Amino acid sequence: MLEIKNLHVKLEEEDKQILKGVDLTVEAGKVHAIMGPNGSGKSTLSYVLSGKDGYEVTEGSAALEGKDLLDMDVEERAAAGLFLAFQYPVEIPGVGNMTFLRTAVNAQRKARGEEEMSSAEFLKVIREKAKSLKIDAEMLKRPVNVGFSGGEKKRNEILQMAMLEPRMCILDETDSGLDVDAMKLVADGVNALRDSGRGFLVITHYQRLLDHIKPDVVHIMADGRIIKTGGPELALEVEKNGYADILAEVA
Amino acid sequence: MALPQAKLDATEARLSALALPEGGWSDPARQDALARLRAMGLPTARDEYWKYTRPDTLVTADAPAAAVLDQDDETPLFAARDRLKIVFVDGVFSAADSDDLSLEGVSVDRLAEAKDIHWAKDLYGVLEAQGQTPVARPLAALNTAFASDGVLIHVTGKVSKPINLIYRHEDSTSDAILHHVIKLDAGAEATILENGPAAARFNQCIEVDVADSATLHHIRAQGRDHERRAATHIFARLGQESTFKSFTLTVNGMLTRNEVMIDITGDDAVAHVAGACMGDGAFHHDDTIFVTHDAVNCESRQVFKKVLRNGATGVFQGKILVKPGAQKTDGYQISQALLLDGDSQFLAKPELEIYADDVACSHGSTSGAIDEEGLFYLRARGVPRGTAEDLLTIAFIAEAVQEIEDESLQEELVERVAAWLARRRS
């Protein structure tokens, strides 16, 4: 599904190497988690994959279902099936949540040569999906993320993911700013989307999200590289002993 | 004080091309206005109030030519609405294109049909004259003196449908001077819609008297013709518990100066004046607003948004004057520009002048580029860059558009803006 090879990335504005050779393959139907200390390059990886400005790939490749991601515009990557759930979802005053989502869904469909969704069909689907995430009609009408609480913003991300039905989902610290109940709600939303054709990359600091979204593979990232890969037990080890042991072990 | 020779010369040059119409009941007001105009002279680039907008082409003897835009790609604005149509072609009332002007709750007369007496005598040129202090507005005095047509609208009750003033432009050198008087009796309610480019050069003055507890909604769209020039003035007087809400959409136009003067004279009144403009290239748009609070517990809002690209210029001169005793005033003013490139500019002069001690007044003015974070977020969801920029642009003007109370009118105007943006990208 997602194949990252020897990815090297530096900041465009300054001569600072952030990713120093990341190798990672996420198979369809699998959930991979990336954990790692602050500044290890986890969020940079998610931004580079989704096409944010400000980063320069100096070496390596990233492909989604065999297609070169790094060669595509941001919106082309989305239409190809890549989805990033933002750590800090952006507020967009003046653009209604519904308008935004319908525009996005239909833009992606159009880009893939599929038929656009009618207003009636869209309404039916979004109401159903919003309900399971406890997003009410009022939230759907409001401008995108404006005045939303931290939990509401993250639920809104998952709603977008559910509507867009991407092939590959990257969740960037989706647990940050969430209380236990909100985290459960978000995790349920993610779990509902798990299926054999979809891959997940869950970026997190803490093991607790992984109690709710059970990963198949756990990677530890440090200083721009993946330094250790294992099963779910690796996350528990981090929770118990911190990163220090692992860092020492590979050093 | 004697006027500078240059101003005298410019004024006489303009006047030489004009003749006072036979005005009947309005003749004395026209004579007074001409005297006012001679005393203040026409504006020149040296005038402080015209510092950001060059008045030259508004005061030449002949109107600079403006090509007539063939607008076949869009149905005329408001066309699908049930409304009373009043049509002017190059500044001349057209009975053939207009509806029968009888409608319950309102009487409509032509200014050009000069009789000896008319109710408008108490207002014509009166509100304009009051609006000449503390700042002179010579183009409005010129209008009162020389207006060749216009309508006198007396609203006595709740009018069942909007009155739509439509201004067609068919002659590339037309120089139209229109003057309307709108009077709302106590408790009356009406909506006035205006649209169309009007003329190559358009000088318009509207005097509005909103009596106690009356409500007037005014929604205006100034037409797409690229080369047109316009100087408009609205002088509104608000009575107790009255409401006046005015919104203007301007797309294109080489030069537009919209002045709005609101005099709040009755307690508990509400005045909102808002506007959005879309300019590309040779576009200069000036909103000059002056709201005077002279009563207790009144609310005023000024909300202006300008979208500028390819060297377009936006100007905002907005003032809130709170007179002594106008306690509990709630005044708000915001002017913002979205600069879509580095060539465009926004010039803003917000002013507050307050002589009462128990008031809440706030103002702000910003200019900036499109929000990159928002753009990335939209694109990351699959919205193509162009569409995302349009969405963010429409979002930018939303605060102004939302000043229109009727949501269907909001939608109709936003569609026009979306179409304008789409044309820019095609």
XYZ file of C-alpha atoms in Angstrom:
677
model
C 0.000 0.000 0.000
C 2.488 2.613 1.212
C 6.131 2.089 0.395
C 8.764 4.477 1.723
C 12.369 3.858 0.766
C 15.459 5.524 2.164
C 13.621 8.834 2.543
C 15.849 11.810 3.274
C 14.216 15.187 3.925
C 15.605 18.570 4.867
C 13.943 21.871 5.645
C 13.747 24.105 2.602
C 14.550 27.301 4.474
C 17.493 26.101 6.496
C 20.114 23.462 6.089
C 18.630 21.040 8.552
C 18.203 17.367 7.813
C 15.055 15.989 9.497
C 14.606 12.534 7.955
C 17.783 10.571 7.447
C 16.757 7.462 5.557
C 13.307 6.208 6.491
C 12.295 2.764 5.246
C 8.721 1.746 5.885
C 6.132 -0.421 4.162
C 2.507 -0.482 5.246
C 0.500 -3.338 3.768
C -3.194 -3.117 2.939
C -5.341 -4.160 5.880
C -2.613 -3.443 8.423
C -2.219 -0.832 11.123
C 1.307 0.403 11.675
C 2.163 2.683 14.564
C 5.120 5.019 14.756
C 6.261 6.089 18.172
C 9.230 8.176 19.101
C 10.484 11.042 21.216
C 9.831 14.708 20.384
C 11.755 15.939 17.377
C 12.355 12.481 15.951
C 10.698 13.451 12.623
C 7.313 11.723 12.974
C 5.206 14.733 12.009
C 7.631 15.720 9.267
C 7.110 12.297 7.736
C 3.340 12.848 7.689
C 3.712 16.332 6.152
C 6.157 15.201 3.487
C 3.890 12.342 2.499
C 0.881 14.670 2.195
C 2.847 17.305 0.275
C 3.178 20.276 2.594
C 5.445 23.127 1.465
C 8.689 23.810 3.234
C 10.361 20.418 2.933
C 12.820 19.157 0.398
C 13.278 15.494 -0.383
C 16.998 14.993 -0.985
C 16.981 11.245 -1.471
C 14.677 8.256 -1.517
C 11.106 7.628 -2.577
C 7.540 7.243 -1.350
C 4.853 5.446 -3.319
C 1.167 4.773 -2.797
C -0.007 1.626 -4.522
C 3.014 1.831 -6.791
C 2.458 5.483 -7.756
C 5.145 8.017 -6.918
C 3.629 10.240 -4.232
C 6.409 12.806 -4.197
C 5.701 13.739 -7.801
C 2.044 14.625 -7.128
C 0.350 17.847 -6.011
C -1.252 17.836 -2.575
C -4.751 17.380 -3.981
C -3.606 14.610 -6.336
C -2.255 12.650 -3.394
C -5.605 13.001 -1.656
C -7.472 11.864 -4.761
C -5.071 8.926 -5.042
C -6.276 7.822 -1.628
C -3.929 9.390 0.912
C -5.459 10.973 3.988
C -3.746 12.857 6.786
C -5.657 13.412 10.024
C -4.011 16.612 11.260
C -2.492 16.989 14.672
C -3.796 20.575 14.632
C -6.828 20.739 12.336
C -7.026 24.165 10.685
C -9.894 26.564 11.367
C -11.458 28.000 8.231
C -13.875 30.806 9.082
C -16.600 31.392 6.533
C -16.501 27.939 4.923
C -19.276 25.684 6.209
C -18.230 22.197 7.279
C -20.787 20.615 4.938
C -19.816 22.733 1.952
C -16.180 21.900 2.581
C -16.798 18.165 2.799
C -19.078 18.002 -0.220
C -16.570 19.994 -2.260
C -13.794 17.634 -1.153
C -15.727 14.422 -1.769
C -16.822 15.519 -5.224
C -13.434 16.962 -6.177
C -11.838 13.601 -5.390
C -14.508 11.693 -7.267
C -14.107 13.971 -10.248
C -10.334 13.577 -10.178
C -10.764 9.797 -10.226
C -13.287 9.981 -13.065
C -16.145 8.869 -10.823
C -19.640 10.290 -10.714
C -20.190 13.144 -8.227
C -22.406 12.582 -5.219
C -25.808 14.280 -5.336
C -26.746 16.622 -2.491
C -29.422 14.240 -1.273
C -27.117 11.241 -1.260
C -24.358 13.225 0.400
C -26.703 14.417 3.140
C -27.893 10.910 3.834
C -24.391 9.500 4.110
C -22.918 12.309 6.178
C -25.792 12.286 8.663
C -25.306 8.599 9.254
C -21.535 8.863 9.693
C -21.743 12.008 11.807
C -24.166 10.309 14.151
C -21.773 7.531 15.066
C -19.108 10.136 15.875
C -21.621 12.143 17.916
C -21.329 15.117 15.556
C -24.636 16.961 15.505
C -26.292 18.972 12.718
C -25.150 22.229 14.308
C -21.482 21.172 14.081
C -21.937 20.232 10.451
C -23.328 23.659 9.655
C -20.649 25.635 11.460
C -17.543 26.915 9.690
C -14.807 24.290 9.473
C -13.333 23.717 12.959
C -14.194 27.251 14.110
C -15.113 27.258 17.779
C -14.701 23.466 17.958
C -13.196 21.988 21.113
C -10.053 19.864 20.768
C -12.149 16.711 20.832
C -14.625 18.052 18.280
C -11.795 18.908 15.900
C -10.405 15.376 16.066
C -13.847 13.843 15.615
C -14.297 16.109 12.611
C -11.038 14.740 11.160
C -12.334 11.209 11.510
C -15.643 12.215 9.929
C -13.723 13.563 6.933
C -11.788 10.316 6.764
C -15.029 8.329 6.844
C -16.561 10.441 4.072
C -13.509 10.414 1.831
C -12.864 6.664 2.259
C -9.124 6.898 1.623
C -6.884 3.897 0.892
C -4.107 4.976 3.223
C -4.760 6.897 6.442
C -2.085 8.705 8.400
C -3.122 9.815 11.861
C -0.772 12.429 13.262
C -1.026 12.461 17.052
C -4.755 12.137 16.873
C -4.782 11.425 20.615
C -3.261 14.765 21.582
C -5.697 16.961 23.422
C -8.244 14.203 23.924
C -9.737 12.982 27.167
C -10.367 9.261 27.656
C -13.955 9.334 26.413
C -13.113 11.390 23.342
C -10.199 9.107 22.553
C -12.496 6.083 22.694
C -14.961 7.792 20.339
C -12.207 8.657 17.872
C -10.691 5.174 18.095
C -14.086 3.586 17.458
C -14.391 5.777 14.367
C -10.999 4.631 13.136
C -11.667 0.974 13.920
C -14.919 1.136 11.963
C -12.836 2.018 8.908
C -10.394 -0.840 9.257
C -10.711 -3.282 6.437
C -8.577 -5.498 4.260
C -8.135 -2.866 1.568
C -7.009 0.013 3.749
C -3.721 0.792 5.444
C -3.136 2.895 8.565
C -0.125 4.701 9.909
C -0.762 5.910 13.442
C 1.723 8.429 14.787
C 1.649 8.823 18.533
C 3.683 9.661 21.583
C 1.832 7.407 23.900
C 0.822 3.815 24.047
C -2.681 4.579 25.336
C -4.147 5.288 21.854
C -2.853 1.888 20.809
C -4.987 0.287 23.509
C -7.949 1.381 21.435
C -6.511 1.147 17.938
C -4.607 -2.129 18.064
C -1.572 -2.008 15.779
C -0.154 -4.906 13.831
C 3.325 -3.412 13.698
C 5.042 -0.823 15.888
C 8.031 1.247 14.774
C 10.233 3.385 16.945
C 11.569 6.499 15.268
C 14.487 8.529 16.504
C 16.660 11.172 14.898
C 15.061 10.795 11.474
C 15.258 7.010 11.210
C 13.227 4.018 12.198
C 15.457 2.360 14.725
C 13.377 -0.559 15.825
C 10.360 -2.454 14.571
C 8.304 -5.016 16.403
C 4.848 -6.149 17.425
C 2.369 -4.453 19.813
C 4.601 -5.489 22.713
C 7.120 -2.830 21.626
C 4.600 -0.115 22.463
C 4.124 -1.589 25.916
C 7.855 -1.634 26.445
C 8.035 2.071 25.595
C 5.186 2.789 27.955
C 6.972 0.977 30.741
C 10.588 2.008 30.251
C 10.491 5.105 28.055
C 12.612 5.499 24.959
C 15.961 5.594 26.752
C 16.481 1.812 26.808
C 15.708 1.414 23.113
C 17.881 4.364 22.149
C 20.732 2.947 24.214
C 20.231 -0.496 22.749
C 20.638 0.637 19.142
C 23.310 3.214 19.808
C -12.326 81.720 2.011
C -11.572 82.013 -1.664
C -11.131 78.763 -3.516
C -7.834 78.005 -5.230
C -7.857 79.010 -8.877
C -7.374 75.409 -10.041
C -10.482 74.345 -8.167
C -12.483 77.269 -9.528
C -11.395 76.456 -13.057
C -12.223 72.774 -12.704
C -15.622 73.587 -11.260
C -16.515 76.075 -13.983
C -15.299 73.670 -16.670
C -17.634 70.995 -15.375
C -20.568 73.381 -14.922
C -20.194 74.655 -18.469
C -21.249 71.217 -19.708
C -24.357 71.094 -17.509
C -27.716 72.846 -17.531
C -30.143 73.034 -14.631
C -33.202 70.942 -15.500
C -36.726 72.373 -15.200
C -37.307 71.012 -11.742
C -40.713 72.411 -10.714
C -40.978 71.857 -6.950
C -37.268 70.977 -6.747
C -36.035 74.223 -8.369
C -35.257 76.053 -5.112
C -33.325 73.049 -3.792
C -31.378 72.860 -7.045
C -30.500 76.545 -6.901
C -29.316 76.121 -3.306
C -27.252 73.090 -4.234
C -25.613 74.960 -7.105
C -24.688 77.759 -4.714
C -23.263 75.188 -2.271
C -21.281 73.605 -5.044
C -19.846 76.931 -6.210
C -18.848 77.745 -2.644
C -16.975 74.456 -2.080
C -15.791 73.718 -5.593
C -15.341 70.272 -7.122
C -12.768 67.945 -5.599
C -9.162 67.923 -6.771
C -6.304 65.573 -5.953
C -5.104 68.074 -3.329
C -8.167 67.642 -1.141
C -7.547 65.665 2.037
C -10.782 63.708 1.565
C -9.604 62.678 -1.908
C -6.086 61.776 -0.910
C -6.427 58.115 -1.904
C -8.773 58.467 -4.866
C -8.109 60.722 -7.819
C -11.282 62.601 -8.655
C -10.140 63.855 -12.120
C -12.239 61.571 -14.258
C -15.285 62.132 -12.072
C -15.263 65.887 -12.672
C -14.287 66.328 -16.316
C -16.865 68.031 -18.530
C -17.411 64.877 -20.563
C -17.514 61.342 -19.280
C -14.569 59.192 -20.325
C -15.921 56.556 -22.683
C -16.661 53.106 -21.268
C -17.280 50.088 -23.454
C -20.635 48.432 -22.853
C -20.187 44.899 -21.537
C -22.161 42.167 -23.214
C -23.282 40.143 -20.210
C -24.968 37.245 -21.949
C -23.168 34.672 -19.800
C -25.226 35.543 -16.737
C -28.911 36.099 -16.141
C -29.496 39.553 -14.691
C -29.266 39.665 -10.915
C -32.574 39.424 -8.992
C -34.362 38.419 -12.235
C -35.957 35.352 -10.665
C -37.491 37.330 -7.816
C -40.964 38.701 -7.426
C -40.192 42.415 -7.402
C -41.248 45.829 -8.633
C -38.926 46.689 -11.508
C -37.931 50.272 -12.150
C -35.541 50.536 -15.074
C -33.204 53.331 -16.103
C -31.257 53.180 -19.345
C -28.144 55.353 -19.285
C -29.757 57.371 -16.529
C -33.180 57.831 -18.141
C -36.282 56.190 -16.734
C -37.720 53.644 -19.147
C -41.457 53.143 -18.699
C -41.465 50.409 -21.323
C -38.980 48.271 -19.374
C -40.401 49.053 -15.948
C -43.355 47.513 -14.159
C -46.544 49.392 -13.451
C -45.442 51.458 -10.485
C -48.495 50.885 -8.325
C -47.885 48.645 -5.339
C -49.619 48.492 -2.006
C -47.887 50.345 0.804
C -45.751 52.496 -1.431
C -46.022 55.342 -3.912
C -43.418 55.895 -6.590
C -43.007 59.066 -8.669
C -40.432 60.202 -11.171
C -38.187 63.069 -10.230
C -38.221 64.225 -13.839
C -41.985 64.715 -13.830
C -41.773 68.134 -12.274
C -44.959 69.324 -10.653
C -45.319 72.311 -8.397
C -45.730 70.478 -5.136
C -44.477 67.168 -3.889
C -43.815 65.527 -0.497
C -40.168 65.073 -1.482
C -39.678 68.841 -1.285
C -38.981 68.478 2.445
C -36.168 66.002 1.807
C -34.719 66.656 -1.644
C -31.317 68.228 -1.136
C -32.066 68.641 2.566
C -30.323 65.527 3.862
C -27.556 66.073 1.311
C -27.033 69.647 2.558
C -26.869 68.426 6.166
C -24.324 65.826 5.107
C -21.986 68.551 3.783
C -20.600 69.128 7.285
C -18.121 68.442 8.685
C -16.772 67.209 5.346
C -17.697 68.685 1.965
C -19.169 66.291 -0.601
C -19.283 68.452 -3.719
C -20.272 65.669 -6.135
C -23.443 65.199 -4.105
C -24.269 68.906 -4.329
C -23.650 68.716 -8.062
C -26.046 65.798 -8.161
C -28.822 67.637 -6.314
C -28.491 70.600 -8.656
C -28.313 68.721 -11.939
C -30.005 65.336 -11.439
C -31.987 64.629 -14.580
C -34.010 61.711 -13.283
C -34.634 59.450 -10.326
C -37.487 58.140 -8.237
C -39.289 59.438 -5.186
C -40.373 56.469 -3.116
C -42.766 56.942 -0.225
C -43.245 53.823 1.854
C -46.343 53.948 4.014
C -46.672 50.318 5.089
C -45.034 46.932 4.790
C -44.220 46.460 1.149
C -44.881 42.918 -0.027
C -42.017 42.687 -2.508
C -38.693 44.383 -3.082
C -38.380 47.447 -5.255
C -35.656 46.804 -7.810
C -33.901 49.750 -9.392
C -32.156 48.509 -12.504
C -29.521 50.574 -14.277
C -28.696 49.607 -17.826
C -25.713 50.875 -19.697
C -26.123 51.014 -23.484
C -24.266 54.115 -24.612
C -20.485 54.099 -24.269
C -20.311 57.821 -23.417
C -23.374 58.212 -21.202
C -23.004 60.497 -18.194
C -25.901 59.837 -15.847
C -26.938 61.861 -12.824
C -29.701 60.230 -10.807
C -31.177 61.316 -7.514
C -33.615 59.240 -5.475
C -35.521 60.125 -2.349
C -36.799 57.301 -0.160
C -39.094 58.116 2.710
C -40.360 55.507 5.143
C -43.253 56.418 7.426
C -43.279 55.240 11.027
C -43.361 51.446 11.197
C -43.008 51.003 7.433
C -40.768 48.313 5.928
C -39.223 47.965 2.510
C -36.361 46.354 0.611
C -34.628 48.239 -2.178
C -32.495 46.275 -4.632
C -30.219 48.038 -7.082
C -28.178 46.522 -9.868
C -26.509 47.360 -13.122
C -23.636 49.485 -14.375
C -25.869 52.521 -15.111
C -23.661 54.505 -17.479
C -20.119 55.193 -18.593
C -20.043 57.631 -15.697
C -22.619 57.539 -12.967
C -23.276 60.153 -10.321
C -25.895 58.938 -7.929
C -27.372 60.383 -4.781
C -29.937 58.712 -2.539
C -31.566 60.495 0.356
C -33.209 58.185 2.855
C -35.487 59.173 5.698
C -36.287 56.249 7.994
C -38.956 57.307 10.489
C -39.459 55.807 13.945
C -39.666 51.995 14.012
C -39.319 51.780 10.232
C -36.965 49.334 8.501
C -35.126 49.663 5.213
C -32.982 46.966 3.652
C -30.814 48.104 0.774
C -28.847 45.663 -1.366
C -26.875 46.932 -4.298
C -24.694 45.325 -6.980
C -22.799 47.734 -9.144
C -22.464 45.921 -12.431
C -19.664 44.151 -14.212
C -18.684 46.677 -16.884
C -14.927 47.082 -16.596
C -14.517 50.667 -17.697
C -17.339 52.369 -15.858
C -16.866 55.105 -13.271
C -19.198 55.926 -10.445
C -19.532 58.309 -7.535
C -22.449 57.466 -5.286
C -23.772 59.031 -2.097
C -26.312 57.782 0.389
C -27.542 60.217 3.021
C -29.669 58.453 5.598
C -31.466 59.829 8.636
C -32.647 57.315 11.202
C -35.461 57.803 13.687
C -36.138 56.078 16.968
C -35.995 52.257 16.941
C -35.521 52.324 13.193
C -33.262 50.023 11.194
C -31.254 50.686 8.074
C -29.085 47.973 6.547
C -27.183 48.597 3.356
C -24.911 46.212 1.475
C -23.003 46.830 -1.744
C -21.278 44.308 -3.984
C -18.880 45.751 -6.527
C -17.208 43.610 -9.153
C -15.039 45.426 -11.651
C -15.304 49.114 -12.462
C -12.347 51.329 -13.208
C -13.306 53.800 -10.509
C -15.986 53.594 -7.853
C -16.408 55.860 -4.878
C -19.309 54.932 -2.612
C -19.987 57.417 0.163
C -22.494 56.618 2.877
C -23.480 59.132 5.508
C -25.742 57.940 8.285
C -27.192 60.273 10.843
C -28.697 58.421 13.794
C -31.115 60.880 15.372
C -33.493 58.608 17.320
C -32.753 56.369 20.302
C -32.405 52.574 19.945
C -31.792 52.686 16.194
C -29.664 50.236 14.207
C -27.487 51.100 11.208
C -25.413 48.553 9.321
C -23.428 49.397 6.237
C -21.378 46.730 4.537
C -19.695 46.005 1.268
C -17.597 43.531 -0.651
C -15.645 44.316 -3.757
C -13.726 42.210 -6.240
C -11.103 44.012 -8.268
C -8.680 42.865 -10.924
C -6.159 45.100 -12.655
C -7.294 48.651 -13.457
C -9.712 48.778 -10.574
C -10.030 51.433 -7.928
C -12.677 51.139 -5.263
C -13.286 53.573 -2.442
C -15.731 53.204 0.450
C -16.070 56.413 2.373
C -18.381 56.046 5.356
C -19.456 58.504 8.021
C -21.774 57.370 10.795
C -22.947 59.967 13.310
C -24.464 58.842 16.595
C -26.653 61.585 18.007
C -29.001 59.466 20.134
C -28.884 57.014 23.009
C -28.443 53.217 22.850
C -27.904 52.884 19.117
C -25.887 50.306 17.230
C -23.837 50.836 14.102
C -21.687 48.427 12.111
C -19.376 49.024 9.174
C -18.077 45.822 7.554
C -16.011 46.134 4.387
C -14.057 43.445 2.550
C -11.996 43.921 -0.563
C -10.490 41.256 -2.777
C -7.748 42.742 -4.929
C -5.431 41.355 -7.587
C -3.182 42.398 -10.448
C -2.558 45.899 -9.181
C -6.100 46.717 -8.056
C -6.543 49.371 -5.380
C -8.971 49.444 -2.480
C -9.640 52.428 -0.238
C -11.560 52.645 2.994
C -12.235 55.871 4.849
C -14.594 55.109 7.670
C -15.623 57.215 10.610
C -17.770 56.817 13.665
C -18.680 60.121 15.314
C -20.337 59.843 18.716
C -21.835 63.173 19.732
C -22.070 64.388 23.320
C -24.923 62.599 25.054
C -25.032 59.659 22.644
C -24.526 57.242 25.536
C -24.685 53.447 25.243
C -23.498 53.663 21.668
C -22.344 50.339 20.265
C -20.139 51.074 17.269
C -18.160 48.578 15.215
C -16.010 49.045 12.188
C -13.880 46.560 10.272
C -12.164 46.926 6.926
C -10.067 44.161 5.452
C -8.367 43.439 2.175
C -7.328 40.136 0.694
C -4.384 40.867 -1.568
C -4.054 38.036 -4.051
C -0.655 39.247 -5.250
C 2.066 41.696 -4.356
C 0.944 44.367 -6.834
C -2.371 45.262 -5.264
C -2.836 47.741 -2.467
C -5.265 48.634 0.259
C -5.370 52.089 1.828
C -7.376 52.450 4.999
C -8.183 55.391 7.213
C -10.349 54.289 10.112
C -11.474 57.033 12.474
C -13.309 57.227 15.762
C -14.354 60.529 17.308
C -16.162 60.134 20.589
C -17.680 62.788 22.865
C -19.662 60.527 25.183
C -18.203 58.506 28.041
C -20.401 55.419 28.145
C -19.881 53.870 24.731
C -18.381 50.723 23.212
C -16.668 51.355 19.910
C -14.179 49.085 18.202
C -12.437 49.190 14.900
C -9.905 47.181 12.967
C -8.260 47.133 9.604
C -6.077 44.444 8.067
C -4.684 43.369 4.765
C -3.172 40.025 4.006
C -2.641 37.205 1.569
C -4.591 33.985 1.318
C -4.128 31.749 4.372
C -1.528 29.116 3.448
C -2.479 26.780 6.304
C -6.112 26.820 5.233
C -5.094 26.284 1.624
C -2.985 23.237 2.519
C -5.774 21.800 4.654
C -8.322 22.091 1.838
C -5.932 20.652 -0.741
C -5.022 17.792 1.590
C -8.690 16.844 1.427
C -8.548 16.778 -2.352
C -9.882 20.235 -3.170
C -7.865 21.538 -6.144
C -5.803 24.663 -5.486
C -7.991 26.972 -7.591
C -11.218 25.824 -5.966
C -9.600 26.027 -2.546
C -8.497 29.614 -3.204
C -12.012 30.499 -4.325
C -13.531 28.923 -1.220
C -11.165 30.887 0.994
C -11.881 34.083 -0.943
C -15.621 33.661 -0.535
C -15.005 32.862 3.122
C -13.078 36.115 3.391
C -16.025 38.245 2.276
C -18.555 36.196 4.269
C -18.649 38.541 7.253
C -19.754 41.391 4.985
C -22.229 39.308 2.992
C -23.802 38.055 6.208
C -24.835 41.614 6.959
C -27.610 40.985 4.441
C -30.534 39.638 6.412
C -32.207 37.665 3.631
C -30.238 34.431 3.151
C -31.470 33.884 -0.400
C -30.028 37.284 -1.321
C -26.753 36.332 0.353
C -26.633 33.195 -1.775
C -27.486 35.017 -4.976
C -24.674 37.518 -4.460
C -22.160 34.854 -3.439
C -22.950 33.007 -6.672
C -21.969 36.144 -8.583
C -18.711 36.328 -6.701
C -18.027 32.651 -7.376
C -18.704 33.217 -11.078
C -16.350 36.205 -11.085
C -13.621 34.079 -9.507
C -14.239 31.232 -11.950
C -13.923 33.625 -14.907
C -10.600 34.816 -13.555
C -9.283 31.263 -13.575
C -10.610 30.154 -16.945
